[in-house]
Each structure stands twice: as C-alpha cells, then as structure tokens.
Tab-separated table of C-alpha atoms in Angstrom:
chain	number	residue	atom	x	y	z
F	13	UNK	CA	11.038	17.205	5.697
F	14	UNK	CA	11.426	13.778	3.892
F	15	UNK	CA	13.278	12.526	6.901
F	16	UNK	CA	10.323	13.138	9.437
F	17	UNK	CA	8.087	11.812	6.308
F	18	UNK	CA	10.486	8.349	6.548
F	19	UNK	CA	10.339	7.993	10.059
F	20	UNK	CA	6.487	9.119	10.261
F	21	UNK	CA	6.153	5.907	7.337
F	22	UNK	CA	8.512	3.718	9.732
F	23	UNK	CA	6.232	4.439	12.805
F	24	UNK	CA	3.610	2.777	11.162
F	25	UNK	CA	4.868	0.020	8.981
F	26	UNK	CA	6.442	-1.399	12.468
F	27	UNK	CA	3.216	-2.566	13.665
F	28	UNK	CA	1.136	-5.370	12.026
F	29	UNK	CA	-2.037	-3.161	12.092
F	30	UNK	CA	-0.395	-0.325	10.805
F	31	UNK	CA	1.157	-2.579	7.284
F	32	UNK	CA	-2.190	-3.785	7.525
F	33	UNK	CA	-3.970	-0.392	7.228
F	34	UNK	CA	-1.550	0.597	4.710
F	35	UNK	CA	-2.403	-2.581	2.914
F	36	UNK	CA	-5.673	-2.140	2.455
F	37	UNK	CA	-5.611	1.287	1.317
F	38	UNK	CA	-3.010	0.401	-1.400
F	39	UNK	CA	-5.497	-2.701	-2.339
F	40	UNK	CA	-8.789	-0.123	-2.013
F	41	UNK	CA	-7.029	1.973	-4.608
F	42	UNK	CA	-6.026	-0.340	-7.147
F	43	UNK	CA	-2.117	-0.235	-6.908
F	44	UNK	CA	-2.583	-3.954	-7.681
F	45	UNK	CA	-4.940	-4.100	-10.364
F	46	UNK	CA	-4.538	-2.607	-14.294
F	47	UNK	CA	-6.857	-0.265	-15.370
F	48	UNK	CA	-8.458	-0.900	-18.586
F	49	UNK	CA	-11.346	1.387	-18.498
F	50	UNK	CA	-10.870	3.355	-21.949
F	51	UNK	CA	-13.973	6.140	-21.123
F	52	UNK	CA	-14.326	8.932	-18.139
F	53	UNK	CA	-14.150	6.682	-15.446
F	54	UNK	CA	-10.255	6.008	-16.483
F	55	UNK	CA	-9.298	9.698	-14.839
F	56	UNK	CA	-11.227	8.392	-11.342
F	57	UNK	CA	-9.211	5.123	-11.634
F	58	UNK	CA	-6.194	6.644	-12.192
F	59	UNK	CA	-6.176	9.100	-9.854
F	60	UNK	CA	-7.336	6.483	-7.179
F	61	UNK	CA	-4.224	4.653	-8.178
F	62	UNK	CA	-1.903	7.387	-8.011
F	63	UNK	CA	-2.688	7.889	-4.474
F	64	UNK	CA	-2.078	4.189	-3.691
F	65	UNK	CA	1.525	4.442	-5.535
F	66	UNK	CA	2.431	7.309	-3.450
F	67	UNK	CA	1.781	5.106	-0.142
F	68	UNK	CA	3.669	2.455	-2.202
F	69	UNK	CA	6.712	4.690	-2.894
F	70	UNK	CA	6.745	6.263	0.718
F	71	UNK	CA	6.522	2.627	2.217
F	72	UNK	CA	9.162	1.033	-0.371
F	73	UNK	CA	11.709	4.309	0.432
F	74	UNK	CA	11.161	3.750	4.140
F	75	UNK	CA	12.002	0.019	4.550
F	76	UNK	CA	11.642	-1.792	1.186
F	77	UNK	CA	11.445	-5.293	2.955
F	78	UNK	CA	8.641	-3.958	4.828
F	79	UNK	CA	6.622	-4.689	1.536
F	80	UNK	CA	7.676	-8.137	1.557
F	81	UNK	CA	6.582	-8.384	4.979
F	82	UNK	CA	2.834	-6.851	4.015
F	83	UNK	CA	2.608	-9.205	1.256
F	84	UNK	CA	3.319	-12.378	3.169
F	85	UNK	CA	1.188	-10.987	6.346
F	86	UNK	CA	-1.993	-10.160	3.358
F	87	UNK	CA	-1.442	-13.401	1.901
F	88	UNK	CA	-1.617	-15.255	5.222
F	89	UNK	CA	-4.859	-13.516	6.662
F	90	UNK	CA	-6.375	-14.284	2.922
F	91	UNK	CA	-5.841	-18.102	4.019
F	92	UNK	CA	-7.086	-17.286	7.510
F	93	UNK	CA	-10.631	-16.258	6.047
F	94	UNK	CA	-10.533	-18.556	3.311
C-alpha cells in the first residue's frame, strides 16, 4: 500500500546513513545531471534516471524537507573530503 511504501521511505530517510544511501543512488543515476547523449546510449541514461526520480518522488512524498536535509548533509561531507 502507498502508506506502508511512506513509512518504509520514512524508516530510512530518519537515519543519516540511510539519506546518505539514498543519496548516492539518486547521484549514481543521474537525477542531478542532464542528459545530452542524442544516440543509443540516451535510452540507458534515461532509464538510469528514471529510477533515480522514482527514489526522488518517494523521498519528496514522504518528508519533502528530508531532501533539504540530504542536500545540506551531501554538501557538507563534499567539504569534509575536499
């Protein structure tokens, strides 16, 4: 059900490691980057991106501040191993 699906999302964006991991699999999959391939590869891209919106959209419908939370905790361990 999509309220087991919320809370399953909530279980793990309430740990660090857990926005973490669901950080890095939105970065891996190139929610955050355009896609300007224009030959086969495109269709890989995009579906790899697809898959990183849906963990997007589940995260965002779960706690939308919880994004705001990744991006400062992402942009803070970037300066850690700068």
């Amino acid at each position: 059900s999509l309220e087991r699906k919320r809370n399953n999302v909530l279980a793990v964006i309430s740990t660090k490691e857990g926005r973490e991991y669901l950080w890095e699999l939105m970065s891996v999959t190139g929610v955050f980057q355009t896609n300007v391939a224009t030959d086969n590869s495109a269709f890989v891209i995009n579906g790899h991106r697809n898959a990183g919106l849906l963990i997007l959209a589940d995260v965002l419908n779960a706690d939308s501040s919880a994004f705001t939370t990744m991006q400062r905790e992402a942009k803070e361990k970037e300066a850690e191993n700068a």
